[in-house]
CSV table of C-alpha atoms and ligand atoms in Angstrom, one decimal:
chain,number,residue,atom,x,y,z
A,1,MET,CA,0.0,0.1,0.0
A,2,LYS,CA,1.1,3.5,-0.9
A,3,PRO,CA,1.8,5.4,2.3
A,4,GLU,CA,-1.0,8.2,3.1
A,5,GLY,CA,0.7,11.6,2.1
A,6,HIS,CA,0.3,15.1,4.1
A,7,LEU,CA,-1.7,16.5,1.6
A,8,PHE,CA,-5.1,15.2,3.5
A,9,SER,CA,-3.7,15.0,6.9
A,10,HIS,CA,-4.9,18.0,8.5
A,11,MET,CA,-8.6,17.5,7.1
A,12,PRO,CA,-11.3,15.4,8.9
A,13,ARG,CA,-11.1,12.0,7.5
A,14,LEU,CA,-14.0,10.8,5.1
A,15,SER,CA,-15.1,7.3,5.3
A,16,LYS,CA,-17.5,5.1,3.4
A,17,SER,CA,-20.5,5.8,5.6
A,18,ARG,CA,-19.6,9.6,5.6
A,19,TYR,CA,-19.6,9.6,1.8
A,20,LEU,CA,-22.8,7.8,1.2
A,21,GLY,CA,-24.4,10.0,3.9
A,22,GLY,CA,-23.0,13.0,2.0
A,23,LEU,CA,-24.4,12.0,-1.4
A,24,GLN,CA,-27.8,12.0,0.7
A,25,CYS,CA,-27.1,15.4,2.3
A,26,ASP,CA,-24.4,17.9,2.6
A,27,LYS,CA,-25.6,18.6,6.3
A,28,ARG,CA,-25.9,14.8,7.1
A,29,LEU,CA,-22.1,14.6,6.1
A,30,TYR,CA,-21.2,17.5,8.1
A,31,LEU,CA,-23.1,16.3,11.3
A,32,GLU,CA,-22.0,12.7,10.9
A,33,THR,CA,-18.2,14.0,11.1
A,34,HIS,CA,-18.5,16.8,13.4
A,35,ALA,CA,-21.4,16.2,15.5
A,36,PRO,CA,-22.3,12.5,15.5
A,37,ASN,CA,-23.8,12.8,19.0
A,38,LEU,CA,-27.0,14.6,17.6
A,39,ALA,CA,-27.9,11.5,16.0
A,40,THR,CA,-30.8,9.6,17.1
A,41,PRO,CA,-29.4,6.1,18.0
A,42,PRO,CA,-31.0,3.1,15.9
A,43,ASP,CA,-34.3,1.8,17.4
A,44,GLU,CA,-34.6,-1.8,18.2
A,45,ALA,CA,-36.2,-2.6,15.0
A,46,THR,CA,-33.5,-1.0,12.9
A,47,ARG,CA,-31.1,-2.9,14.9
A,48,ALA,CA,-32.8,-6.1,14.1
A,49,ILE,CA,-32.3,-5.3,10.4
A,50,LEU,CA,-28.6,-4.3,11.0
A,51,ASP,CA,-28.0,-7.5,12.7
A,52,MET,CA,-29.3,-9.5,9.7
A,53,GLY,CA,-26.9,-7.7,7.6
A,54,THR,CA,-23.9,-8.4,9.7
A,55,GLU,CA,-24.9,-12.2,9.9
A,56,ILE,CA,-25.0,-12.4,6.1
A,57,GLY,CA,-21.5,-10.6,6.0
A,58,VAL,CA,-20.0,-13.4,8.2
A,59,LEU,CA,-21.6,-16.4,6.2
A,60,ALA,CA,-20.4,-14.8,3.0
A,61,ARG,CA,-16.7,-15.2,4.1
A,62,SER,CA,-17.3,-19.1,4.2
A,63,ARG,CA,-17.3,-19.0,0.5
A,64,PHE,CA,-13.6,-17.9,0.6
A,65,PRO,CA,-11.7,-20.8,2.5
A,66,GLY,CA,-8.4,-19.7,4.1
A,67,GLY,CA,-9.5,-16.1,4.1
A,68,VAL,CA,-8.2,-14.0,7.1
A,69,LEU,CA,-10.1,-11.5,9.2
A,70,VAL,CA,-8.6,-8.2,9.9
A,71,GLU,CA,-9.3,-8.3,13.7
A,72,ALA,CA,-8.6,-4.8,14.7
A,73,GLY,CA,-12.0,-2.9,15.1
A,74,TYR,CA,-13.7,0.1,13.5
A,75,ARG,CA,-12.0,2.3,16.4
A,76,GLN,CA,-8.5,0.8,15.9
A,77,THR,CA,-7.8,2.4,12.4
A,78,GLN,CA,-4.0,2.3,12.8
A,79,LEU,CA,-4.1,-1.3,13.8
A,80,ALA,CA,-6.3,-2.0,11.3
A,81,LEU,CA,-4.2,-0.6,8.6
A,82,GLU,CA,-1.1,-2.3,9.9
A,83,GLN,CA,-2.7,-5.8,9.9
A,84,THR,CA,-4.1,-5.1,6.3
A,85,SER,CA,-0.6,-4.4,5.1
A,86,SER,CA,0.9,-7.4,6.5
A,87,LEU,CA,-1.9,-9.7,4.9
A,88,LEU,CA,-1.6,-8.1,1.8
A,89,ALA,CA,2.2,-9.0,1.7
A,90,ASP,CA,1.7,-12.5,2.9
A,91,PRO,CA,1.4,-14.6,-0.1
A,92,THR,CA,-0.4,-17.5,1.7
A,93,VAL,CA,-3.3,-15.4,2.5
A,94,PRO,CA,-5.8,-16.1,-0.3
A,95,SER,CA,-8.5,-13.5,0.8
A,96,ILE,CA,-8.5,-10.5,3.4
A,97,PHE,CA,-11.8,-10.0,5.3
A,98,GLU,CA,-12.6,-6.4,6.6
A,99,ALA,CA,-9.4,-5.0,4.8
A,100,ALA,CA,-8.6,-1.6,6.0
A,101,VAL,CA,-7.2,0.9,3.3
A,102,LEU,CA,-6.7,4.6,3.7
A,103,ALA,CA,-5.9,7.0,0.7
A,104,CYS,CA,-6.6,10.4,-0.2
A,105,GLY,CA,-8.0,11.0,3.3
A,106,VAL,CA,-10.8,8.2,2.8
A,107,LEU,CA,-10.8,5.5,5.0
A,108,VAL,CA,-12.8,2.2,3.7
A,109,ARG,CA,-13.1,-1.4,5.0
A,110,VAL,CA,-13.4,-3.9,2.4
A,111,ASP,CA,-15.8,-6.9,3.1
A,112,ILE,CA,-13.9,-9.3,1.2
A,113,LEU,CA,-10.5,-8.6,-0.8
A,114,GLU,CA,-9.9,-11.7,-2.9
A,115,ARG,CA,-6.3,-12.5,-4.3
A,116,VAL,CA,-7.0,-13.6,-7.8
A,117,SER,CA,-3.2,-13.6,-9.0
A,118,GLY,CA,0.2,-13.0,-7.8
A,119,ASP,CA,2.1,-14.1,-4.6
A,120,SER,CA,3.5,-11.0,-3.2
A,121,ALA,CA,2.2,-7.6,-2.3
A,122,ALA,CA,3.5,-6.1,-5.2
A,123,GLY,CA,2.8,-8.4,-7.8
A,124,SER,CA,-0.6,-9.4,-6.6
A,125,THR,CA,-4.0,-8.6,-8.1
A,126,TRP,CA,-7.1,-8.6,-6.1
A,127,ARG,CA,-10.8,-8.7,-6.4
A,128,LEU,CA,-12.8,-6.4,-4.2
A,129,ILE,CA,-16.2,-8.0,-3.2
A,130,GLU,CA,-18.9,-6.0,-1.2
A,131,VAL,CA,-21.4,-8.1,0.4
A,132,LYS,CA,-25.0,-7.1,0.8
A,133,SER,CA,-27.9,-8.8,2.5
A,134,SER,CA,-30.3,-7.4,0.0
A,135,SER,CA,-31.9,-9.5,-2.9
A,136,ARG,CA,-30.9,-7.3,-5.7
A,137,LYS,CA,-28.5,-4.8,-7.0
A,138,LYS,CA,-29.2,-1.0,-6.1
A,139,ASP,CA,-27.7,2.3,-7.2
A,140,LEU,CA,-26.4,2.9,-3.8
A,141,HIS,CA,-24.3,-0.4,-3.9
A,142,LEU,CA,-22.6,0.9,-7.0
A,143,GLN,CA,-21.9,4.0,-5.3
A,144,ASP,CA,-20.6,2.2,-2.4
A,145,ILE,CA,-18.2,-0.1,-4.6
A,146,ALA,CA,-17.0,2.6,-6.5
A,147,LEU,CA,-15.9,4.7,-3.6
A,148,GLN,CA,-13.8,1.6,-2.3
A,149,THR,CA,-12.5,0.8,-5.6
A,150,TYR,CA,-11.1,4.5,-6.0
A,151,VAL,CA,-9.7,4.3,-2.7
A,152,LEU,CA,-7.7,0.9,-3.2
A,153,GLN,CA,-6.5,2.2,-6.7
A,154,GLN,CA,-5.2,5.5,-5.1
A,155,ALA,CA,-3.5,3.1,-2.3
A,156,GLY,CA,-1.6,1.3,-5.3
A,157,ILE,CA,-3.5,-2.1,-4.9
A,158,GLY,CA,-3.7,-3.8,-8.0
A,159,LEU,CA,-7.4,-4.5,-8.7
A,160,ALA,CA,-8.4,-7.0,-11.3
A,161,GLY,CA,-12.0,-6.3,-10.6
A,162,SER,CA,-15.0,-5.3,-8.4
A,163,ALA,CA,-17.9,-7.2,-7.5
A,164,LEU,CA,-21.3,-7.5,-5.7
A,165,MET,CA,-22.3,-10.3,-3.8
A,166,HIS,CA,-26.0,-10.4,-2.7
A,167,VAL,CA,-28.4,-13.0,-1.7
A,168,ASN,CA,-30.0,-15.0,-4.3
A,169,THR,CA,-33.9,-15.4,-3.6
A,170,GLN,CA,-34.3,-18.1,-6.4
A,171,TYR,CA,-32.3,-20.5,-4.2
A,172,ALA,CA,-34.3,-23.1,-2.5
A,173,LEU,CA,-32.8,-25.1,0.3
A,174,ASP,CA,-32.6,-28.9,-0.2
A,175,SER,CA,-31.9,-31.8,2.0
A,176,ALA,CA,-28.0,-31.4,1.6
A,177,GLY,CA,-27.9,-28.2,3.6
A,178,VAL,CA,-27.1,-24.8,3.0
A,179,ASP,CA,-25.2,-24.3,-0.4
A,180,LEU,CA,-23.2,-21.2,-0.4
A,181,ALA,CA,-22.4,-21.0,-3.9
A,182,GLN,CA,-26.0,-20.8,-4.8
A,183,LEU,CA,-27.2,-18.7,-1.7
A,184,PHE,CA,-25.1,-15.8,-3.0
A,185,THR,CA,-25.1,-14.3,-6.5
A,186,LEU,CA,-21.8,-12.6,-7.5
A,187,HIS,CA,-22.1,-9.7,-10.0
A,188,ASP,CA,-19.0,-8.2,-11.6
A,189,VAL,CA,-19.6,-4.3,-11.6
A,190,THR,CA,-16.3,-3.3,-12.8
A,191,GLU,CA,-17.6,-1.8,-15.9
A,192,GLU,CA,-20.8,-0.3,-14.5
A,193,ILE,CA,-18.9,1.7,-11.9
A,194,ALA,CA,-16.2,3.0,-14.3
A,195,PRO,CA,-18.1,6.1,-15.0
A,196,ARG,CA,-18.6,6.9,-11.4
A,197,LEU,CA,-14.7,6.7,-10.7
A,198,ILE,CA,-14.2,9.4,-12.9
A,199,GLU,CA,-16.7,11.5,-11.0
A,200,LEU,CA,-15.2,10.6,-7.7
A,201,PRO,CA,-12.4,13.1,-7.2
A,202,GLU,CA,-14.6,16.1,-7.7
A,203,GLN,CA,-17.1,14.7,-5.4
A,204,LEU,CA,-14.6,14.0,-2.7
A,205,GLU,CA,-13.3,17.3,-3.2
A,206,GLY,CA,-16.7,19.0,-2.7
A,207,MET,CA,-17.1,16.9,0.3
A,208,ARG,CA,-13.7,18.1,1.8
A,209,GLY,CA,-15.1,21.7,1.2
A,210,ILE,CA,-18.1,21.2,3.3
A,211,LEU,CA,-16.3,19.5,6.0
A,212,GLU,CA,-13.9,22.6,6.3
A,213,ARG,CA,-16.8,25.0,7.1
A,214,PRO,CA,-17.0,26.4,10.4
A,215,GLU,CA,-20.7,25.5,10.5
A,216,ALA,CA,-23.0,23.0,9.0
A,217,PRO,CA,-24.5,23.9,5.9
A,218,ILE,CA,-28.2,25.1,6.0
A,219,VAL,CA,-30.3,22.5,4.5
A,220,GLU,CA,-34.2,22.4,4.9
A,221,PRO,CA,-35.3,19.0,5.9
A,222,GLY,CA,-37.5,17.4,3.2
A,223,ALA,CA,-38.4,14.2,1.3
A,224,HIS,CA,-34.5,13.6,0.7
A,225,CYS,CA,-34.1,12.9,4.4
A,226,HIS,CA,-36.0,9.7,3.8
A,227,ALA,CA,-34.3,8.2,0.8
A,228,PRO,CA,-32.4,6.1,0.0
A,229,HIS,CA,-32.2,5.8,4.1
A,230,GLU,CA,-33.7,7.4,7.1
A,231,CYS,CA,-31.4,10.1,8.1
A,232,PRO,CA,-30.4,9.8,12.0
A,233,PHE,CA,-30.5,13.6,12.1
A,234,TRP,CA,-34.3,13.9,11.3
A,235,ALA,CA,-35.1,14.6,15.1
A,236,HIS,CA,-32.3,17.4,15.3
A,237,CYS,CA,-33.1,19.1,12.0
A,238,THR,CA,-36.8,19.2,12.6
A,239,LYS,CA,-36.8,20.0,16.3
A,240,ASP,CA,-37.9,23.7,15.9
A,241,LYS,CA,-40.8,22.8,13.2
A,242,PRO,CA,-44.2,23.7,14.4
A,243,ALA,CA,-46.5,20.6,15.6
A,244,ARG,CA,-48.5,21.1,12.3
A,245,TRP,CA,-45.7,21.4,10.1
A,246,ILE,CA,-46.4,21.2,6.3
A,247,PHE,CA,-44.3,17.9,6.1
A,248,HIS,CA,-46.6,16.1,8.2
A,249,LEU,CA,-49.2,16.1,5.7
A,250,PRO,CA,-49.5,12.6,4.5
A,251,GLY,CA,-49.6,11.7,0.7
A,252,GLN,CA,-47.7,12.8,-2.4
A,253,THR,CA,-44.5,14.2,-1.8
A,254,ARG,CA,-45.3,16.5,-5.0
A,255,THR,CA,-48.2,18.0,-3.3
A,256,ILE,CA,-46.2,18.8,-0.2
A,257,GLN,CA,-43.4,20.1,-2.2
A,258,GLY,CA,-45.6,22.3,-4.2
A,259,LEU,CA,-47.1,23.8,-1.0
A,260,ARG,CA,-43.7,24.5,0.5
A,261,GLU,CA,-42.6,26.3,-2.8
A,262,GLN,CA,-45.6,28.4,-2.2
A,263,GLY,CA,-44.1,29.3,1.1
A,264,ILE,CA,-46.6,27.4,3.1
A,265,GLU,CA,-44.9,26.4,6.4
A,266,THR,CA,-48.1,24.8,8.2
A,267,ILE,CA,-51.0,22.6,7.5
A,268,ASP,CA,-53.3,25.3,9.0
A,269,ALA,CA,-52.1,27.7,6.3
A,270,ILE,CA,-53.1,25.6,3.2
A,271,PRO,CA,-55.4,27.9,1.0
A,272,GLN,CA,-58.9,26.8,0.7
A,273,GLY,CA,-59.3,25.5,-2.9
A,274,THR,CA,-56.2,23.6,-2.7
A,275,LYS,CA,-56.6,20.2,-4.2
A,276,LEU,CA,-56.0,17.6,-1.5
A,277,SER,CA,-56.9,14.1,-1.1
A,278,ARG,CA,-59.5,12.9,1.3
A,279,VAL,CA,-57.0,11.9,4.0
A,280,GLN,CA,-55.1,15.3,3.5
A,281,GLU,CA,-58.4,17.1,3.9
A,282,LEU,CA,-59.0,15.2,7.2
A,283,VAL,CA,-55.7,15.9,8.4
A,284,ARG,CA,-56.2,19.7,7.4
A,285,ALA,CA,-59.6,19.7,9.3
A,286,ASN,CA,-58.0,18.4,12.6
A,287,GLU,CA,-61.3,17.1,14.0
A,288,GLU,CA,-62.9,13.7,14.7
A,289,TRP,CA,-64.7,12.5,11.9
A,290,CYS,CA,-67.3,9.8,11.7
A,291,GLY,CA,-68.5,9.1,8.0
A,292,ALA,CA,-72.3,8.6,7.8
A,293,LYS,CA,-71.8,4.8,6.8
A,294,LEU,CA,-69.4,3.8,9.8
A,295,PRO,CA,-72.4,2.1,11.9
A,296,HIS,CA,-73.4,0.1,8.7
A,297,ALA,CA,-69.8,-0.9,8.0
A,298,LEU,CA,-69.2,-1.9,11.5
A,299,ARG,CA,-72.3,-4.1,11.7
A,300,GLN,CA,-71.3,-6.3,8.6
A,301,VAL,CA,-69.7,-8.8,11.2
A,302,ARG,CA,-71.1,-11.9,11.9
A,303,TYR,CA,-70.6,-13.8,15.4
A,304,PRO,CA,-68.5,-15.3,16.6
A,305,VAL,CA,-65.9,-12.6,15.5
A,306,HIS,CA,-62.3,-13.9,15.4
A,307,HIS,CA,-59.7,-11.3,15.4
A,308,LEU,CA,-56.5,-12.7,14.0
A,309,ASP,CA,-53.0,-11.9,13.3
A,310,PHE,CA,-49.8,-13.6,12.5
A,311,GLU,CA,-46.3,-13.1,13.3
A,312,THR,CA,-43.8,-14.2,10.5
A,313,ILE,CA,-40.0,-14.4,10.0
A,314,MET,CA,-38.1,-14.1,6.8
A,315,PRO,CA,-34.9,-15.5,7.4
A,316,ALA,CA,-32.1,-14.5,4.9
A,317,VAL,CA,-30.7,-18.0,4.9
A,318,PRO,CA,-33.6,-20.6,4.5
A,319,ARG,CA,-34.1,-22.9,7.5
A,320,PHE,CA,-36.8,-25.3,6.2
A,321,HIS,CA,-36.5,-27.7,3.1
A,322,GLY,CA,-38.0,-26.1,0.2
A,323,THR,CA,-37.9,-22.4,1.3
A,324,ARG,CA,-35.9,-19.6,-0.1
A,325,PRO,CA,-34.1,-16.6,1.1
A,326,TYR,CA,-36.5,-14.0,2.6
A,327,GLN,CA,-39.6,-16.4,2.1
A,328,VAL,CA,-42.4,-15.3,4.5
A,329,ILE,CA,-42.8,-18.1,7.2
A,330,PRO,CA,-45.7,-17.7,9.6
A,331,VAL,CA,-44.4,-18.8,13.2
A,332,GLN,CA,-47.1,-17.5,15.3
A,333,TRP,CA,-50.8,-16.5,15.5
A,334,SER,CA,-53.2,-15.3,17.8
A,335,ASN,CA,-57.0,-15.2,17.7
A,336,HIS,CA,-59.5,-13.4,20.1
A,337,ILE,CA,-62.9,-14.7,19.7
A,338,GLU,CA,-65.8,-12.5,20.6
A,339,TYR,CA,-69.3,-14.2,21.0
A,340,GLU,CA,-72.6,-12.6,20.5
A,341,ASN,CA,-73.1,-12.6,24.2
A,342,GLY,CA,-70.0,-10.5,24.9
A,343,ASN,CA,-67.8,-13.5,26.2
A,344,ILE,CA,-64.2,-13.5,24.8
A,345,LEU,CA,-62.1,-16.3,24.2
A,346,HIS,CA,-58.1,-16.2,23.6
A,347,GLN,CA,-56.4,-19.0,21.6
A,348,ASP,CA,-53.3,-18.7,20.2
A,349,TYR,CA,-50.1,-20.8,18.8
A,350,LEU,CA,-46.4,-20.2,18.9
A,351,ALA,CA,-44.0,-22.7,17.0
A,352,PHE,CA,-41.2,-24.2,19.3
A,353,GLY,CA,-38.1,-26.1,18.1
A,354,THR,CA,-36.3,-25.9,14.8
A,355,SER,CA,-38.3,-27.6,12.4
A,356,ASP,CA,-40.7,-26.3,10.1
A,357,PRO,CA,-43.8,-25.1,11.8
A,358,ARG,CA,-46.3,-24.4,9.0
A,359,GLU,CA,-48.1,-27.7,8.8
A,360,GLU,CA,-49.1,-27.7,12.7
A,361,LEU,CA,-49.7,-24.0,12.5
A,362,LEU,CA,-52.0,-24.4,9.7
A,363,ALA,CA,-53.8,-27.2,11.1
A,364,ARG,CA,-54.4,-25.6,14.6
A,365,LEU,CA,-55.4,-22.3,13.1
A,366,LEU,CA,-58.2,-24.1,11.1
A,367,GLU,CA,-59.3,-25.7,14.2
A,368,SER,CA,-59.4,-22.3,15.9
A,369,LEU,CA,-61.2,-20.5,13.3
A,370,GLY,CA,-63.9,-23.0,12.6
A,371,THR,CA,-66.4,-22.5,10.0
A,372,GLU,CA,-68.5,-19.8,11.6
A,373,GLY,CA,-68.1,-16.0,11.9
A,374,THR,CA,-66.3,-13.2,10.5
A,375,ILE,CA,-62.6,-12.9,10.8
A,376,CYS,CA,-61.3,-9.5,11.5
A,377,VAL,CA,-57.8,-8.6,10.4
A,378,TYR,CA,-56.1,-5.3,10.1
A,379,SER,CA,-54.4,-5.0,6.5
A,380,GLN,CA,-54.2,-7.4,4.0
A,381,TYR,CA,-51.2,-9.2,5.2
A,382,GLU,CA,-53.0,-12.3,6.7
A,383,ARG,CA,-54.7,-12.7,3.5
A,384,SER,CA,-51.3,-13.1,1.7
A,385,VAL,CA,-50.0,-15.4,4.5
A,386,LEU,CA,-52.9,-17.7,4.0
A,387,GLY,CA,-52.5,-17.6,0.2
A,388,ALA,CA,-48.9,-18.8,0.8
A,389,LEU,CA,-49.8,-21.7,3.0
A,390,ALA,CA,-52.8,-22.6,0.4
A,391,ASP,CA,-49.8,-22.9,-2.2
A,392,GLU,CA,-47.7,-24.9,0.3
A,393,PHE,CA,-50.7,-27.4,1.4
A,394,PRO,CA,-52.8,-28.1,-1.7
A,395,GLU,CA,-54.7,-30.5,0.3
A,396,ARG,CA,-55.9,-27.9,2.8
A,397,ARG,CA,-56.5,-25.3,0.0
A,398,ALA,CA,-60.3,-25.7,0.0
A,399,ASP,CA,-60.2,-24.9,3.9
A,400,ILE,CA,-58.1,-22.0,3.5
A,401,ARG,CA,-60.1,-20.5,0.7
A,402,ALA,CA,-63.1,-20.8,2.8
A,403,VAL,CA,-61.1,-19.1,5.6
A,404,GLN,CA,-60.1,-16.2,3.2
A,405,LYS,CA,-63.8,-15.5,2.3
A,406,ARG,CA,-64.4,-14.8,5.9
A,407,LEU,CA,-61.8,-12.0,6.3
A,408,TRP,CA,-62.9,-8.6,7.1
A,409,ASP,CA,-60.4,-5.9,7.2
A,410,LEU,CA,-60.9,-3.3,10.0
A,411,PHE,CA,-58.1,-1.2,8.7
A,412,GLU,CA,-60.1,-0.7,5.4
A,413,VAL,CA,-63.4,0.4,7.5
A,414,ILE,CA,-61.5,2.8,9.5
A,415,GLN,CA,-59.8,4.3,6.6
A,416,ALA,CA,-63.0,4.8,4.7
A,417,HIS,CA,-65.1,5.9,7.5
A,418,TYR,CA,-63.2,7.2,10.5
A,419,TYR,CA,-60.6,9.7,11.5
A,420,HIS,CA,-59.0,11.2,14.7
A,421,PRO,CA,-56.6,14.1,14.9
A,422,ALA,CA,-54.4,11.9,16.9
A,423,PHE,CA,-54.0,9.6,14.0
A,424,GLY,CA,-51.6,12.4,12.4
A,425,GLY,CA,-52.6,11.0,9.1
A,426,SER,CA,-51.3,7.4,9.9
A,427,TYR,CA,-53.8,4.4,10.0
A,428,SER,CA,-51.5,2.1,11.4
A,429,ILE,CA,-52.6,0.3,14.4
A,430,LYS,CA,-50.0,1.8,16.6
A,431,SER,CA,-51.2,5.2,15.7
A,432,VAL,CA,-55.1,4.2,15.7
A,433,LEU,CA,-55.1,2.4,19.1
A,434,PRO,CA,-54.0,5.1,21.3
A,435,ALA,CA,-56.4,7.4,19.8
A,436,VAL,CA,-59.5,5.3,19.9
A,437,VAL,CA,-58.6,3.1,22.9
A,438,PRO,CA,-56.3,5.3,25.0
A,439,SER,CA,-56.5,2.7,27.9
A,440,LEU,CA,-54.7,0.1,25.9
A,441,SER,CA,-51.3,0.4,24.3
A,442,TYR,CA,-48.1,-1.6,23.4
A,443,THR,CA,-45.9,0.5,26.0
A,444,ASP,CA,-46.1,-2.0,28.8
A,445,LEU,CA,-45.1,-4.8,26.5
A,446,GLU,CA,-41.3,-6.2,26.3
A,447,ILE,CA,-41.8,-6.7,22.3
A,448,GLN,CA,-43.6,-3.8,20.6
A,449,GLY,CA,-43.0,-4.2,17.1
A,450,GLY,CA,-43.0,-6.9,14.2
A,451,ALA,CA,-39.3,-6.6,13.4
A,452,VAL,CA,-38.3,-7.1,16.9
A,453,ALA,CA,-40.7,-9.9,17.3
A,454,ALA,CA,-39.0,-11.7,14.3
A,455,ARG,CA,-35.8,-11.3,15.6
A,456,GLU,CA,-36.6,-12.6,19.1
A,457,TYR,CA,-38.5,-15.6,17.7
A,458,PHE,CA,-35.4,-16.2,15.6
A,459,ARG,CA,-33.2,-15.9,18.7
A,460,MET,CA,-35.7,-18.4,20.8
A,461,ALA,CA,-35.9,-20.9,17.9
A,462,PHE,CA,-32.3,-21.0,16.5
A,463,GLU,CA,-29.7,-19.3,18.9
A,464,VAL,CA,-30.8,-19.5,22.6
A,465,SER,CA,-30.1,-22.9,24.4
A,466,ASP,CA,-31.1,-21.7,27.9
A,467,TRP,CA,-34.9,-23.0,28.3
A,468,VAL,CA,-35.4,-20.1,30.9
A,469,GLU,CA,-34.6,-17.5,28.5
A,470,GLN,CA,-36.4,-19.4,25.6
A,471,ALA,CA,-39.5,-19.4,28.0
A,472,ARG,CA,-39.0,-15.6,28.7
A,473,ILE,CA,-38.9,-14.9,25.0
A,474,ALA,CA,-41.9,-17.1,24.4
A,475,ASP,CA,-44.1,-15.2,26.9
A,476,ALA,CA,-42.9,-12.0,25.3
A,477,LEU,CA,-43.8,-13.0,21.8
A,478,ARG,CA,-47.2,-14.5,23.1
A,479,ALA,CA,-48.1,-11.2,25.0
A,480,TYR,CA,-47.4,-9.1,21.6
A,481,CYS,CA,-49.3,-11.0,19.2
A,482,ALA,CA,-52.2,-11.3,21.8
A,483,ARG,CA,-52.1,-7.4,22.2
A,484,ASP,CA,-52.7,-7.0,18.3
A,485,THR,CA,-55.6,-9.2,18.4
A,486,LEU,CA,-57.1,-7.7,21.6
A,487,ALA,CA,-56.3,-4.5,20.1
A,488,MET,CA,-58.6,-5.3,17.1
A,489,LEU,CA,-61.4,-6.3,19.2
A,490,GLU,CA,-61.4,-3.1,21.4
A,491,LEU,CA,-61.0,-1.0,18.5
A,492,ARG,CA,-64.1,-2.5,17.0
A,493,ARG,CA,-66.2,-2.3,20.1
A,494,SER,CA,-65.0,1.3,20.8
A,495,LEU,CA,-65.8,2.4,17.1
A,496,LEU,CA,-69.4,0.7,17.2
A,497,GLN,CA,-69.9,2.7,20.5
A,498,LYS,CA,-68.8,5.9,18.9
A,499,ALA,CA,-70.9,5.1,15.8
A,500,GLU,CA,-74.0,4.6,17.8
A,501,GLY,CA,-73.3,7.7,20.0
A,502,ARG,CA,-72.3,10.9,19.1
A,503,CYS,CA,-71.0,9.8,15.8
A,504,THR,CA,-74.3,9.2,14.1
B,601,SF4,S1,-32.6,15.1,8.4
B,601,SF4,FE1,-32.3,15.7,6.4
B,601,SF4,S2,-31.7,18.1,6.3
B,601,SF4,FE2,-31.1,16.9,8.3
B,601,SF4,S3,-29.0,16.3,7.9
B,601,SF4,FE3,-30.6,14.8,7.5
B,601,SF4,S4,-30.8,14.6,5.5
B,601,SF4,FE4,-29.9,16.4,5.8
């Protein structure tokens, strides 16, 4: 590796994450470098997704036998650079994992650096491989690989090519076990990134200029803060915005952008006559609204009314025979049954053990749902999970189709006939429940969201061996899924009361 010159030594160092942040927003780049403490730490759901990416990255290394990991962590830059240098110079090392390379004031860690020819540091050529847990190539991946390629080239490392390795969702697990060669797809992107390499020196120059400013650039928060990723500085950048800030208007970004261009800062300042969607009109009115047809819509249910919710996992590495990466696997359901006399019965199922739970889960579900009554759900997700089960178990298809015909979507009813200002334009059950049934929420639960439930299920089934811990997770999962179905039941009841009282 060429030594890092003095030219960039006085400047704040760029890194891959700062560069990618800088592509999203100049202010993000500045804050990530100079004030990272202003970022909101990732919540549990985000951490669950990040953990999956880490697991895939580690698994991908198994495809490169004999590869050596640079053990020094992300805060041990000097040590990581030294370890990488010695591995590059060691002709017995076929691949390096997490190689640290610094050039032009930019530090990168390369997922996999594979030696493709040569047996010395000077004479070797390498292939750079970026591993992603996603199922397809994205533009951001190419930006990411282009930066790494540029830094390695500037460091004098001979590159034969650059590649992206991602999960192949067409692969199905068979009885021979996980086949890593099929689980991952390798795309050579050497030619695709070539035009980006030409742009990079200027881009990096621009970013360095931003970092040298005495203060963060002024950037108005907007749609760009949410794509391609949620910016962690959103709470910081919007802390002084009014509660009824125009950006809280739900719906098309174009409409909101148009209003902002007219200088409209709050929802209350939207001029009369502005073309808005029905939901936007409701948010602007900021009042509870019960549509005239709400009572009729709620009375469409037949007793006993079942309230059904699935919890699912989508393992990147398939666990069960015949399943594919990221295939949705139901592992749990809850059913609160309300009888006409007001009695309530709760039934549920939680898969245990490491074998495919779907057949038993389905059999128990069909027993619980029986053949009578409406099945209340919240969104179309349960319908799609049932459809996948019908494909998997054709012998139960007729029973499943009969169940699907009884589904009744409370989400659609609320969306069409009711609004409360506390929804803030969102009809997710987490927004609707506290507004309509303030006495019931998720805040007392250990698990409060689907992503965390999926991660905890995975831990319980495949990672934890202590049965006490397994039992604790199982209790938390059952409590969470049961709350979803109880929430539906209480929402139905409360809305019916509203519909029959002051709503009508
Ligand atoms: S929240 Fe938006 S404006 Fe603020 S730093 Fe992030 S991307 Fe930039």
